[in-house]
Coordinates of C-alpha atoms in Angstrom, one line a residue:
M18 CA 141.2 -38.2 263.3
G19 CA 139.3 -35.2 263.5
A20 CA 137.4 -34.1 259.9
D21 CA 139.7 -30.6 259.7
R22 CA 142.6 -32.3 260.1
K23 CA 141.9 -35.2 257.6
E24 CA 140.4 -32.0 255.4
R25 CA 143.3 -30.0 255.1
I26 CA 145.7 -33.3 254.7
F27 CA 143.4 -34.3 251.5
K28 CA 143.2 -31.2 249.9
A29 CA 146.7 -30.1 251.0
T30 CA 147.4 -33.8 248.9
L31 CA 145.3 -32.8 246.4
D32 CA 146.9 -28.8 245.5
L33 CA 149.8 -31.0 244.8
I34 CA 149.5 -33.6 243.4
A35 CA 147.5 -31.1 240.5
K36 CA 150.8 -29.1 240.3
R37 CA 153.4 -31.5 241.0
G38 CA 152.1 -35.2 240.1
F39 CA 152.1 -37.6 242.6
H40 CA 155.7 -38.4 242.5
G41 CA 156.2 -34.2 243.3
A42 CA 154.2 -34.9 246.1
S43 CA 155.9 -36.1 249.7
M44 CA 154.5 -36.7 253.1
L45 CA 156.5 -33.3 254.6
S46 CA 155.6 -31.2 251.7
I47 CA 151.8 -33.0 252.1
A48 CA 152.0 -31.8 256.1
M49 CA 153.6 -28.8 255.6
K50 CA 150.7 -27.5 253.1
A51 CA 147.9 -29.0 255.5
R52 CA 150.3 -27.3 258.6
V53 CA 150.2 -30.0 260.5
A54 CA 153.2 -32.3 261.9
A55 CA 155.0 -34.1 259.1
G56 CA 154.5 -37.7 261.9
T57 CA 151.4 -36.5 262.1
I58 CA 150.0 -37.7 258.9
Y59 CA 152.0 -41.4 259.9
N60 CA 149.1 -41.6 262.4
Y61 CA 146.9 -42.0 260.2
F62 CA 148.0 -43.0 256.8
R63 CA 150.7 -46.2 257.0
S64 CA 152.1 -44.5 253.9
K65 CA 151.7 -42.3 250.6
E66 CA 150.2 -45.2 249.2
D67 CA 147.4 -45.5 251.5
L68 CA 147.0 -41.3 251.9
I69 CA 146.7 -41.7 248.5
D70 CA 144.0 -44.3 248.3
A71 CA 142.5 -43.4 251.4
L72 CA 142.2 -39.6 249.2
Y73 CA 140.8 -41.6 246.5
L74 CA 138.2 -43.2 247.9
Y75 CA 137.2 -40.0 249.7
Q76 CA 136.7 -38.5 246.5
L77 CA 134.7 -41.1 244.9
E78 CA 132.6 -40.4 248.1
Q79 CA 131.6 -36.9 247.1
L80 CA 131.6 -37.6 243.2
D81 CA 128.2 -40.6 244.3
Q82 CA 126.5 -37.7 246.1
A83 CA 127.0 -35.1 243.3
I84 CA 126.2 -37.7 240.5
L85 CA 123.7 -39.8 242.5
K86 CA 121.5 -35.8 243.0
G87 CA 117.7 -36.3 241.2
F88 CA 117.8 -40.2 240.9
R89 CA 114.5 -42.1 241.9
E90 CA 113.8 -45.4 240.9
D91 CA 110.5 -44.4 240.2
A92 CA 111.8 -42.0 237.1
A93 CA 112.1 -42.4 233.7
P94 CA 114.7 -43.7 232.5
E95 CA 115.6 -41.0 230.1
E96 CA 115.4 -38.7 233.2
N97 CA 117.6 -40.9 235.3
L98 CA 120.5 -41.5 232.2
K99 CA 120.0 -37.7 231.6
N100 CA 120.6 -36.8 235.3
F101 CA 123.9 -39.0 235.8
W102 CA 125.4 -37.5 232.9
I103 CA 124.1 -33.8 233.7
H104 CA 125.8 -34.1 237.3
W105 CA 129.0 -36.0 236.6
L106 CA 129.7 -33.6 234.1
F107 CA 129.5 -30.4 236.3
Y108 CA 130.7 -31.7 238.8
Y109 CA 133.7 -32.4 237.1
I110 CA 134.1 -28.9 235.3
G111 CA 133.4 -27.4 239.2
H112 CA 136.0 -29.7 240.8
P113 CA 138.9 -29.5 238.6
K114 CA 141.8 -31.2 241.5
E115 CA 139.4 -33.4 241.8
F116 CA 138.8 -34.6 238.2
L117 CA 142.3 -34.9 237.8
F118 CA 143.1 -36.5 240.8
L119 CA 140.4 -39.6 240.0
E120 CA 141.2 -39.9 236.4
Q121 CA 144.9 -39.9 237.5
Y122 CA 144.8 -41.8 239.7
G123 CA 143.2 -44.8 237.5
S124 CA 145.4 -45.2 235.2
S125 CA 148.8 -44.6 237.4
P126 CA 150.8 -47.1 239.3
F127 CA 150.0 -45.8 242.5
I128 CA 146.5 -48.0 242.1
T129 CA 147.1 -51.1 244.7
K130 CA 146.4 -54.1 244.6
F131 CA 143.2 -53.8 246.7
M132 CA 142.1 -51.1 244.4
L133 CA 142.8 -53.0 241.3
S134 CA 140.4 -55.9 242.6
R135 CA 137.5 -53.8 242.4
K136 CA 135.5 -52.7 239.3
D137 CA 136.6 -49.0 239.2
P138 CA 133.8 -48.0 241.7
R139 CA 134.1 -43.8 239.4
M140 CA 131.6 -46.0 237.5
V141 CA 129.2 -48.3 240.1
P142 CA 125.8 -46.5 240.4
A143 CA 126.2 -46.0 236.5
V144 CA 127.5 -49.4 235.3
E145 CA 124.6 -50.8 237.4
Y146 CA 121.6 -48.0 236.3
L147 CA 123.6 -49.1 232.7
A148 CA 123.4 -52.5 232.8
K149 CA 119.8 -52.4 234.4
L150 CA 118.5 -50.4 231.5
K151 CA 120.5 -52.8 228.5
Q152 CA 118.7 -55.6 230.3
S153 CA 115.0 -54.4 229.9
G154 CA 115.8 -53.7 226.0
Y155 CA 115.8 -49.8 226.8
L156 CA 119.3 -49.2 226.3
K157 CA 121.6 -51.0 222.9
D158 CA 122.5 -54.8 223.8
L159 CA 126.2 -54.1 223.6
P160 CA 129.2 -55.2 225.3
D161 CA 129.6 -53.2 228.5
P162 CA 132.8 -51.6 227.9
I163 CA 131.5 -49.8 224.6
L164 CA 128.0 -49.1 226.6
V165 CA 129.9 -47.7 229.0
G166 CA 132.6 -45.6 226.9
I167 CA 129.9 -44.6 225.2
F168 CA 128.5 -43.5 228.1
Y169 CA 131.3 -41.7 229.8
G170 CA 134.1 -40.8 227.1
P171 CA 131.9 -38.0 226.3
I172 CA 131.8 -36.4 230.1
V173 CA 135.7 -36.4 230.4
S174 CA 135.9 -35.0 227.1
I175 CA 133.8 -32.8 227.1
A176 CA 134.8 -31.4 231.3
K177 CA 138.7 -31.2 229.8
S178 CA 137.9 -29.1 226.9
F179 CA 136.2 -26.7 229.0
I180 CA 138.3 -26.8 232.0
A181 CA 141.1 -25.8 229.5
E182 CA 139.1 -22.8 228.5
K183 CA 138.1 -21.6 231.8
K184 CA 134.4 -21.8 230.7
R185 CA 131.7 -24.0 231.7
P186 CA 128.7 -25.5 229.3
S187 CA 125.4 -23.8 229.7
L188 CA 122.4 -26.5 230.8
E189 CA 120.9 -26.3 227.3
E190 CA 124.3 -27.1 225.5
A191 CA 124.9 -29.8 228.2
E192 CA 121.3 -31.6 227.4
R193 CA 122.2 -31.2 224.3
A194 CA 125.9 -32.6 224.2
F195 CA 124.0 -35.5 226.8
N196 CA 121.0 -36.1 223.9
A197 CA 123.8 -37.3 221.3
C198 CA 125.5 -39.6 223.6
L199 CA 121.8 -41.4 224.4
Q200 CA 121.3 -41.8 220.6
G201 CA 124.2 -44.1 220.9
I202 CA 122.5 -45.8 223.1
R203 CA 119.3 -45.7 223.4
K204 CA 117.4 -48.9 221.6
N205 CA 114.7 -47.1 219.0

């Protein structure tokens, strides 16, 4: 599939899901919004479920690229955690449709058996790094769901608040929020 056509289909799908939800975004309405023939989508995606799974994986790739900016194996743990956290927050605030889609998909009936059999890929780079830091003794010895919740939960909550207000936190505000989260998970 041409990259431009695929991008248009993904963008149309995101736009329609943001406006109408998963069930309100029919393949016909996606095709019309993407300016492709209705049958064209079926040349590349077996079903709406297949299209939404592909869009989810594509959005995860975009997110990974954003949150991994500045990550260095030789950097201090606090610096890498801060980069993950800040980039994640600003990616979500700067891409509200993508954020909404990732959050909706992760808890929707559209999630397929294939996707359920995988770890939540939104979390893989951060979770692996958190586990490594926990094992090294840098982070508190908390169960992984709690550790991830303290690290990731505020990103979601803060992003939702700023998106709703159509505002963006300053870098200083984001760093202060990160530092508060880090205090909750760092071993002292």
